[in-house]
Amino acid sequence: MQCRNHKGLAVGCLIVISAVSGVIALILILVDIKNMYQPSPNKYGLVFDAGSSHTSLYIYQWPAHKENDTGIVSQISMCEVPGSGLSSYADNPAQAGEVLKPCMDQALSIIPSQQHRETTVLLGATAGMRLLRLQNETQTQQIFDKVSKTLRLYPVHFQGARILDGTEEGSLGWITVNYLLGTFIQHSYINNWIHPQGVQMFGAMDLGGASTQITFHPSGDIQDKSTEMVFRLYGFDYTIYTHSYLCYGQDQALKRLLVHIIKKTSSRSVKHPCYPKGYTANITLSSVYNSPCVLTMPDDIGANVAVEGTGDPSECQMAIKNIFNFSACSTKSCSFNGIYQPPVEGEFYAFSAFYYTFNFLNLTYGQSLSMANSSIWNFCTREWNELTDSFPGESRKRLLDYCSSAMYILTLLVDGYKFDSRTWNNIRFAKQAGNADVGWTLGYMLNMTNRIPSEGPCLLKAHYYNLWVAAIFFIVLSVMAGLVAAPLHCYFRNACSGQGGWP
Ligand SMILES: *[C@@H]1O[C@H](CO)[C@@H](O)[C@H](O)[C@H]1NC(C)=O
């Protein structure tokens, strides 16, 4: 009788422990799975990219319960604001706010209304407004006042409209690229975030209408500290080189090229080697000399100039080199105009106009430098009639400029940044990475909403990690109790039937 009681108690206890542990483990696992898969409300962020030639609105979304994780912000939509860039409203600032409305309305129709109040809205203006600020501070301020007034009318969390400086623009593009490509942090197979080992950060090259930026992580020291930016992201320190060249965006560079060509002669009839043969036009000097990037004005600013294309790639390249000052560099670690730059290193994403121009010429498929070079030279010799016949859907303005733009990009990358036939293959000409357009906007939103914490994700994930540790503890306990209960049951059965202990 005594024997039976012992047996019952011990085995019973173990079975209860085993069962209870099993149930606890199951609950813990279900809680975690529920956290992972429960549909949760999404959060949204809107960023206006007020570029020099036009404004776009990017609409981003991420799951609310993964607030502080990474790699999960996606771009759900994009809206093009009608008309040209913000700086074109200098004489009519009220309109600068008005034109943003259709895109705001469209964005808010996509976002569920209960999420509107929490939606962060930002507007960042780049080199077009930097140039206007140089010319007229009052007009610049008026434009921002009107824009802010309009955006405050909406029931959203408006966090301001301002001009980003070139260093910020470059850094935020670099953050965007590396965030989208998962080089800061990656999702590991056991459902936590890890810092990827031994990955090279991607460099970023952005070509806008009025400025261009190059940003990368050099392995050596950065000697000119004015080009250095230091961040702490997810518990790791990053030191990057970044420089923004004002007036070296595509539109301003081509304007300066035209001015250089016009200035070479006193005649008011000029030959443009980067325009296709057969193209002729009459332009007013005042339409050329209308930017702070173009310094000295001619006396006859009201005059017209007859421009004729000659489609000569060699002359075109020589003319383009004239808008750079290569002799201002005396050391090897220098790009042009005397600007310090460490040797380019690692892979680069080249986006915005780098991509648009090279995409038109079918040069985004990893072609070698010599192939890119010969395609561009080839394109530059095509005649205007033949071009307009071959590309009837393309705007005349863009078709006219592709040779100049492509030759400008080639000169900037090779003679300026010093890419050679070997490092050229490390450049990816792309519009998107992961699931979003590459540019500074995503980086700006991530930074402004503190979605890239300076400390690592270990703390953020601790909740889930503890849950898993507890679940594993209870699974082990359950299995152990089960394993002990079974032989014990046998031991007692034998002991009690008088056949002595273990069978
Ligand atoms: C990110 O935001 C902080 C303030 O929140 C600011 O000091 C910093 O300059 C921003 N970084 C970039 C690259 O804009």
XYZ file of C-alpha atoms and ligand atoms in Angstrom:
517
model
C 0.000 0.000 0.000
C 2.807 2.345 1.033
C 4.692 1.379 -2.066
C 1.724 2.226 -4.291
C 1.357 5.656 -2.650
C 5.007 6.542 -3.302
C 4.720 5.426 -6.847
C 1.527 7.328 -7.451
C 2.831 10.525 -5.892
C 6.223 10.589 -7.668
C 5.004 9.608 -11.114
C 1.898 11.749 -10.786
C 3.965 14.806 -9.807
C 6.327 14.332 -12.718
C 3.492 13.893 -15.195
C 1.842 17.064 -13.882
C 5.144 18.982 -14.108
C 5.688 17.678 -17.612
C 2.194 18.569 -18.757
C 2.173 22.024 -17.131
C 5.624 22.858 -18.543
C 4.511 21.720 -21.957
C 1.434 23.930 -21.809
C 3.455 26.958 -20.612
C 5.991 26.445 -23.401
C 3.168 26.200 -25.932
C 1.555 29.409 -24.654
C 4.881 31.277 -24.813
C 5.479 30.123 -28.379
C 1.939 31.076 -29.391
C 2.368 34.550 -27.846
C 5.497 35.063 -29.911
C 3.912 33.750 -33.082
C 0.926 35.995 -32.473
C 3.257 38.973 -32.048
C 4.910 38.090 -35.289
C 1.849 37.550 -37.404
C -1.004 39.515 -35.902
C -2.270 42.051 -38.360
C -1.444 45.367 -36.749
C -2.323 48.860 -37.867
C 0.269 50.356 -40.154
C 2.021 53.638 -39.599
C 2.767 56.121 -42.344
C 5.192 58.867 -43.197
C 5.113 61.378 -46.045
C 8.167 63.163 -47.413
C 8.117 65.884 -50.062
C 11.300 65.961 -52.110
C 11.442 69.558 -53.310
C 14.128 69.233 -55.977
C 15.368 71.968 -58.263
C 13.272 70.966 -61.259
C 10.234 69.364 -59.628
C 8.669 68.169 -56.366
C 7.615 64.597 -55.565
C 5.824 63.131 -52.574
C 6.902 59.715 -51.235
C 4.494 57.704 -49.100
C 6.068 55.214 -46.689
C 4.477 52.561 -44.518
C 5.591 50.194 -41.763
C 3.822 47.860 -39.299
C 3.153 49.686 -36.022
C 4.196 46.868 -33.678
C 7.598 46.690 -35.320
C 8.098 50.372 -34.612
C 11.756 50.107 -33.762
C 12.868 47.321 -36.034
C 14.477 47.873 -39.345
C 14.315 46.730 -42.931
C 10.562 46.935 -43.031
C 9.707 50.420 -44.158
C 8.270 50.211 -47.636
C 7.368 52.828 -50.179
C 3.721 52.322 -51.004
C 3.196 55.153 -53.413
C 4.664 58.251 -55.010
C 3.002 61.367 -56.335
C 4.442 63.919 -58.744
C 3.540 67.506 -57.886
C 2.534 69.326 -61.082
C 4.765 72.111 -62.400
C 8.420 72.849 -61.737
C 10.517 73.085 -58.600
C 9.649 75.203 -55.537
C 12.187 77.860 -56.491
C 10.171 78.635 -59.640
C 7.489 80.173 -57.357
C 9.797 82.984 -56.213
C 7.438 85.592 -57.716
C 4.267 83.787 -56.702
C 4.859 82.114 -53.308
C 1.139 81.502 -52.599
C 1.042 79.074 -55.490
C 3.977 77.079 -54.015
C 1.643 75.858 -51.248
C -1.387 75.350 -53.513
C 0.378 72.950 -55.889
C 1.116 70.501 -53.048
C -2.575 69.917 -52.343
C -3.437 67.275 -54.976
C -0.598 65.020 -53.789
C -1.498 65.549 -50.119
C -5.124 64.659 -50.892
C -4.043 61.575 -52.793
C -1.771 60.427 -49.955
C -4.461 60.907 -47.333
C -6.933 58.931 -49.419
C -4.518 55.972 -49.290
C -3.866 56.239 -45.532
C -6.729 55.093 -43.243
C -8.262 58.192 -41.635
C -7.674 56.979 -38.053
C -3.921 57.032 -38.835
C -3.815 60.581 -40.217
C -2.955 62.310 -36.912
C 0.057 60.093 -36.358
C 1.347 60.475 -39.891
C 4.636 62.392 -39.996
C 4.839 64.871 -42.871
C 8.153 66.443 -43.895
C 9.303 68.666 -46.708
C 12.957 68.912 -47.623
C 14.249 71.220 -50.319
C 17.621 70.757 -51.955
C 19.949 72.668 -54.258
C 17.291 74.572 -56.228
C 16.266 76.354 -53.023
C 19.908 76.637 -51.876
C 20.503 78.659 -55.040
C 17.398 80.800 -54.550
C 18.507 81.509 -50.961
C 21.816 82.797 -52.347
C 19.893 85.146 -54.637
C 16.962 86.220 -52.495
C 16.535 85.267 -48.856
C 13.130 86.973 -48.529
C 11.548 85.098 -51.421
C 12.949 81.850 -50.058
C 11.336 82.508 -46.683
C 8.015 83.450 -48.291
C 7.916 80.153 -50.173
C 8.527 78.163 -46.991
C 5.879 80.185 -45.124
C 3.262 79.384 -47.756
C 4.242 75.738 -47.976
C 4.060 75.329 -44.180
C 0.762 77.166 -44.016
C -0.746 74.781 -46.573
C 0.601 71.632 -44.924
C -0.647 72.763 -41.483
C -4.202 72.730 -42.862
C -4.095 68.921 -42.909
C -4.847 66.789 -39.832
C -1.344 65.269 -39.799
C 1.834 65.524 -37.730
C 3.609 68.151 -39.842
C 7.248 68.352 -38.770
C 8.367 71.256 -40.895
C 9.690 72.365 -44.251
C 13.326 73.368 -44.667
C 16.396 73.368 -46.869
C 18.731 70.417 -46.359
C 22.371 71.272 -46.706
C 24.498 69.318 -49.170
C 26.237 67.254 -46.482
C 22.898 66.160 -45.062
C 21.556 65.343 -48.499
C 24.587 63.133 -49.253
C 24.513 61.390 -45.867
C 20.788 60.712 -46.003
C 21.140 59.165 -49.479
C 23.884 56.930 -48.105
C 21.694 55.944 -45.123
C 18.811 55.142 -47.505
C 20.925 52.872 -49.712
C 22.462 50.958 -46.830
C 19.165 50.662 -44.964
C 17.417 49.235 -48.025
C 20.249 46.814 -48.748
C 20.432 45.630 -45.137
C 24.055 46.518 -44.473
C 23.404 48.093 -41.046
C 21.430 45.213 -39.667
C 19.779 42.072 -40.955
C 16.997 39.764 -39.921
C 18.554 36.452 -38.875
C 16.919 33.052 -39.205
C 16.190 32.833 -35.465
C 14.012 35.921 -35.628
C 16.335 38.516 -34.257
C 18.410 41.308 -35.708
C 22.102 40.929 -36.245
C 24.883 43.163 -37.438
C 26.042 41.564 -40.693
C 29.677 40.525 -40.507
C 32.238 41.504 -43.107
C 29.867 43.354 -45.424
C 31.061 46.385 -47.309
C 28.915 49.464 -47.014
C 27.583 50.803 -50.312
C 28.597 54.238 -51.475
C 25.938 56.617 -52.830
C 26.070 58.985 -55.783
C 23.164 61.306 -56.432
C 22.814 63.603 -59.437
C 20.085 66.215 -59.097
C 19.271 69.218 -61.239
C 21.394 71.704 -59.306
C 23.841 69.671 -57.193
C 25.522 66.294 -57.083
C 26.676 64.284 -54.057
C 29.206 61.526 -53.498
C 29.201 59.678 -50.169
C 31.099 56.571 -49.107
C 32.901 54.840 -46.284
C 36.663 54.943 -46.960
C 38.852 52.476 -45.098
C 41.578 55.044 -44.422
C 41.482 58.327 -42.543
C 39.527 61.271 -43.853
C 42.033 64.094 -43.931
C 39.725 67.037 -44.554
C 37.366 66.954 -41.577
C 34.852 69.235 -43.315
C 33.999 66.263 -45.560
C 33.579 63.834 -42.680
C 30.326 62.754 -41.026
C 30.193 60.459 -38.017
C 27.054 58.560 -37.021
C 26.170 55.966 -34.474
C 23.516 53.631 -35.892
C 22.263 50.482 -34.144
C 25.235 50.451 -31.801
C 27.925 50.819 -34.453
C 29.945 53.873 -35.406
C 30.236 54.890 -39.033
C 32.579 57.494 -40.417
C 31.767 58.561 -43.930
C 33.132 60.921 -46.519
C 30.559 63.136 -48.191
C 30.699 66.127 -50.481
C 28.020 68.003 -52.357
C 28.961 70.027 -55.457
C 26.592 72.945 -55.865
C 26.102 73.944 -59.539
C 27.229 70.469 -60.681
C 23.705 69.031 -60.877
C 22.745 68.078 -64.414
C 20.725 71.181 -65.373
C 23.178 73.670 -63.923
C 26.167 71.823 -65.413
C 24.609 71.921 -68.892
C 23.761 75.593 -68.432
C 27.390 76.302 -67.557
C 28.483 74.290 -70.582
C 26.297 76.472 -72.814
C 27.688 79.626 -71.210
C 31.225 78.372 -71.780
C 30.407 77.794 -75.463
C 28.728 81.186 -75.841
C 31.611 82.984 -74.136
C 34.263 81.459 -76.401
C 33.159 83.660 -79.269
C 32.004 87.225 -79.624
C 29.643 86.128 -82.379
C 25.984 85.600 -81.493
C 25.858 82.488 -83.588
C 27.462 79.483 -81.870
C 28.179 75.828 -82.586
C 27.345 73.383 -79.796
C 29.382 70.144 -80.126
C 27.109 68.196 -77.703
C 23.882 69.054 -79.565
C 22.992 66.725 -82.456
C 23.906 67.710 -85.982
C 20.901 69.279 -87.690
C 19.538 70.914 -84.522
C 19.176 74.682 -84.621
C 17.481 77.091 -82.244
C 17.348 80.717 -81.238
C 17.678 81.305 -77.525
C 17.708 84.473 -75.465
C 20.812 85.208 -73.434
C 18.607 86.067 -70.458
C 17.303 82.477 -70.401
C 20.878 81.253 -69.972
C 22.258 83.861 -67.567
C 19.554 83.324 -64.941
C 21.314 81.401 -62.217
C 23.893 82.063 -59.497
C 25.880 79.183 -61.044
C 26.570 81.435 -64.014
C 28.602 84.371 -62.814
C 29.471 87.065 -65.289
C 26.669 88.508 -67.388
C 27.245 89.791 -70.911
C 26.397 93.411 -71.697
C 23.851 92.469 -74.341
C 21.752 90.322 -71.998
C 18.627 91.069 -74.060
C 20.151 89.613 -77.242
C 19.378 86.345 -78.964
C 21.869 83.616 -79.806
C 21.574 81.215 -82.728
C 22.707 77.765 -81.609
C 23.603 75.011 -84.038
C 24.404 71.429 -83.071
C 27.522 69.823 -84.553
C 27.335 66.385 -82.867
C 31.063 66.085 -82.260
C 31.817 63.865 -79.226
C 35.493 64.741 -79.005
C 34.800 68.508 -79.032
C 31.890 67.910 -76.665
C 34.104 66.153 -74.138
C 36.712 68.913 -74.317
C 34.067 71.572 -73.786
C 32.642 69.725 -70.769
C 36.072 69.449 -69.139
C 36.119 73.237 -69.097
C 33.398 73.452 -66.472
C 35.681 71.591 -64.045
C 38.861 72.955 -62.571
C 41.208 69.984 -62.560
C 44.371 72.018 -62.128
C 43.201 73.166 -58.680
C 44.126 69.678 -57.430
C 47.747 69.155 -56.541
C 47.422 65.912 -54.557
C 46.101 62.532 -55.611
C 43.334 62.622 -52.971
C 41.421 65.317 -54.772
C 38.512 65.302 -57.222
C 38.297 68.751 -58.868
C 38.025 72.413 -57.859
C 40.526 71.560 -55.124
C 38.030 69.404 -53.210
C 39.535 66.659 -51.058
C 38.350 63.117 -51.837
C 39.830 59.790 -50.703
C 40.168 57.153 -53.474
C 36.773 55.619 -54.313
C 36.309 52.310 -52.560
C 33.683 49.552 -52.555
C 30.438 49.329 -54.484
C 28.372 52.399 -55.341
C 24.745 53.050 -56.107
C 24.362 55.821 -58.675
C 20.769 57.050 -58.768
C 18.540 59.992 -59.815
C 19.807 61.535 -63.062
C 22.774 59.133 -63.159
C 20.185 56.403 -63.578
C 17.722 58.248 -65.840
C 20.380 59.231 -68.360
C 22.152 55.893 -68.415
C 18.859 54.030 -68.525
C 17.854 55.897 -71.675
C 21.146 54.812 -73.270
C 20.696 51.200 -72.036
C 23.872 51.474 -69.984
C 22.548 50.173 -66.652
C 23.413 46.503 -67.194
C 26.955 46.496 -65.834
C 28.684 47.453 -69.076
C 32.419 48.102 -68.889
C 33.779 51.623 -68.978
C 35.006 51.206 -72.556
C 31.584 49.963 -73.676
C 29.818 52.841 -71.920
C 32.294 55.217 -73.488
C 31.772 53.936 -77.017
C 27.950 53.879 -76.648
C 27.973 57.500 -75.546
C 30.320 58.587 -78.335
C 28.118 56.741 -80.788
C 24.963 58.397 -79.474
C 26.576 61.840 -79.681
C 27.122 61.463 -83.436
C 23.460 60.737 -84.237
C 21.626 63.401 -86.206
C 18.668 65.344 -84.841
C 16.145 64.179 -87.488
C 17.101 60.583 -87.017
C 16.840 60.918 -83.202
C 13.404 62.510 -83.246
C 12.215 59.776 -85.637
C 13.662 56.994 -83.465
C 12.267 58.340 -80.177
C 8.925 59.965 -81.026
C 7.667 59.565 -77.439
C 10.637 61.291 -75.802
C 10.458 64.987 -74.940
C 12.505 67.123 -77.369
C 14.227 68.920 -74.521
C 15.509 65.680 -73.001
C 16.432 64.157 -76.342
C 18.486 67.257 -77.080
C 20.370 66.940 -73.788
C 21.121 63.195 -73.549
C 24.498 63.442 -75.274
C 25.594 66.355 -73.056
C 24.281 64.642 -69.897
C 25.897 61.302 -70.642
C 29.217 62.921 -71.537
C 28.970 65.049 -68.390
C 28.370 61.950 -66.229
C 31.320 60.176 -67.828
C 33.597 63.155 -67.198
C 32.371 63.614 -63.609
C 32.862 59.944 -62.711
C 36.136 59.310 -64.518
C 38.037 62.618 -64.509
C 36.315 63.996 -61.405
C 35.801 61.159 -58.937
C 38.588 59.071 -60.549
C 36.744 55.851 -61.304
C 38.874 53.777 -63.681
C 38.197 50.768 -65.900
C 38.470 48.497 -62.838
C 36.433 50.445 -60.245
C 33.833 51.447 -62.871
C 32.385 47.927 -62.581
C 31.554 48.631 -58.919
C 28.969 51.237 -59.917
C 25.345 50.144 -60.084
C 23.115 52.547 -61.946
C 19.757 52.025 -60.282
C 16.510 53.791 -59.459
C 15.471 51.461 -56.653
C 16.984 49.218 -54.014
C 14.858 46.666 -52.187
C 11.347 48.029 -52.357
C 11.866 51.767 -52.526
C 13.285 54.535 -54.679
C 16.806 55.502 -53.734
C 17.252 59.120 -52.704
C 17.581 61.130 -49.498
C 13.866 61.065 -48.561
C 13.687 57.665 -46.853
C 16.844 58.424 -44.834
C 15.337 61.771 -43.806
C 12.128 60.166 -42.567
C 14.001 57.400 -40.741
C 16.181 59.974 -39.003
C 13.362 62.391 -38.156
C 11.186 59.649 -36.675
C 14.116 58.104 -34.788
C 13.602 54.881 -36.630
C 17.327 54.234 -36.786
C 18.302 54.143 -33.114
C 21.892 54.871 -32.196
C 21.953 51.826 -29.925
C 21.748 48.239 -31.107
C 18.626 46.152 -31.570
C 19.491 43.662 -28.769
C 17.511 45.707 -26.269
C 14.636 46.201 -28.634
C 14.394 42.497 -29.231
C 14.930 41.510 -25.578
C 11.224 40.975 -25.039
C 11.033 38.332 -27.753
C 14.376 36.872 -26.766
C 13.249 36.351 -23.135
C 10.082 34.753 -24.343
C 12.076 32.234 -26.333
C 14.473 31.488 -23.480
C 11.497 30.831 -21.189
C 9.781 28.659 -23.790
C 12.919 26.578 -24.259
C 13.340 26.229 -20.484
C 9.806 24.866 -20.130
C 10.168 22.543 -23.127
C 13.331 21.089 -21.603
C 11.625 20.780 -18.209
C 8.634 19.074 -19.807
C 10.788 16.568 -21.696
C 12.995 15.856 -18.658
C 10.021 15.306 -16.370
C 8.530 12.999 -18.991
C 11.809 11.104 -19.367
C 12.168 10.614 -15.611
C 8.509 9.678 -15.120
C 8.561 6.773 -17.581
C 11.480 4.704 -16.070
C 10.313 5.629 -12.573
C 6.916 4.197 -13.399
C 8.618 0.930 -14.419
C 10.842 0.934 -11.329
C 7.883 1.238 -9.002
C 5.867 -1.363 -10.922
C 8.694 -3.888 -10.500
C 9.464 -2.858 -6.896
C 5.867 -3.124 -5.814
C 5.278 -6.514 -7.389
C 8.184 -7.765 -5.236
C 10.573 -8.401 -8.115
C 13.031 -5.797 -6.790
C 13.811 -2.346 -8.269
C 15.003 -1.987 -11.881
C 13.936 -4.681 -14.383
C 19.377 63.257 -37.850
O 18.623 63.937 -36.881
C 19.360 64.606 -35.885
C 18.402 65.249 -34.937
O 17.287 64.467 -34.716
C 20.273 65.647 -36.526
O 21.079 66.264 -35.533
C 21.153 64.984 -37.564
O 21.898 65.961 -38.242
C 20.317 64.228 -38.572
N 21.180 63.506 -39.466
C 21.226 63.756 -40.747
C 22.169 62.969 -41.547
O 20.514 64.583 -41.257
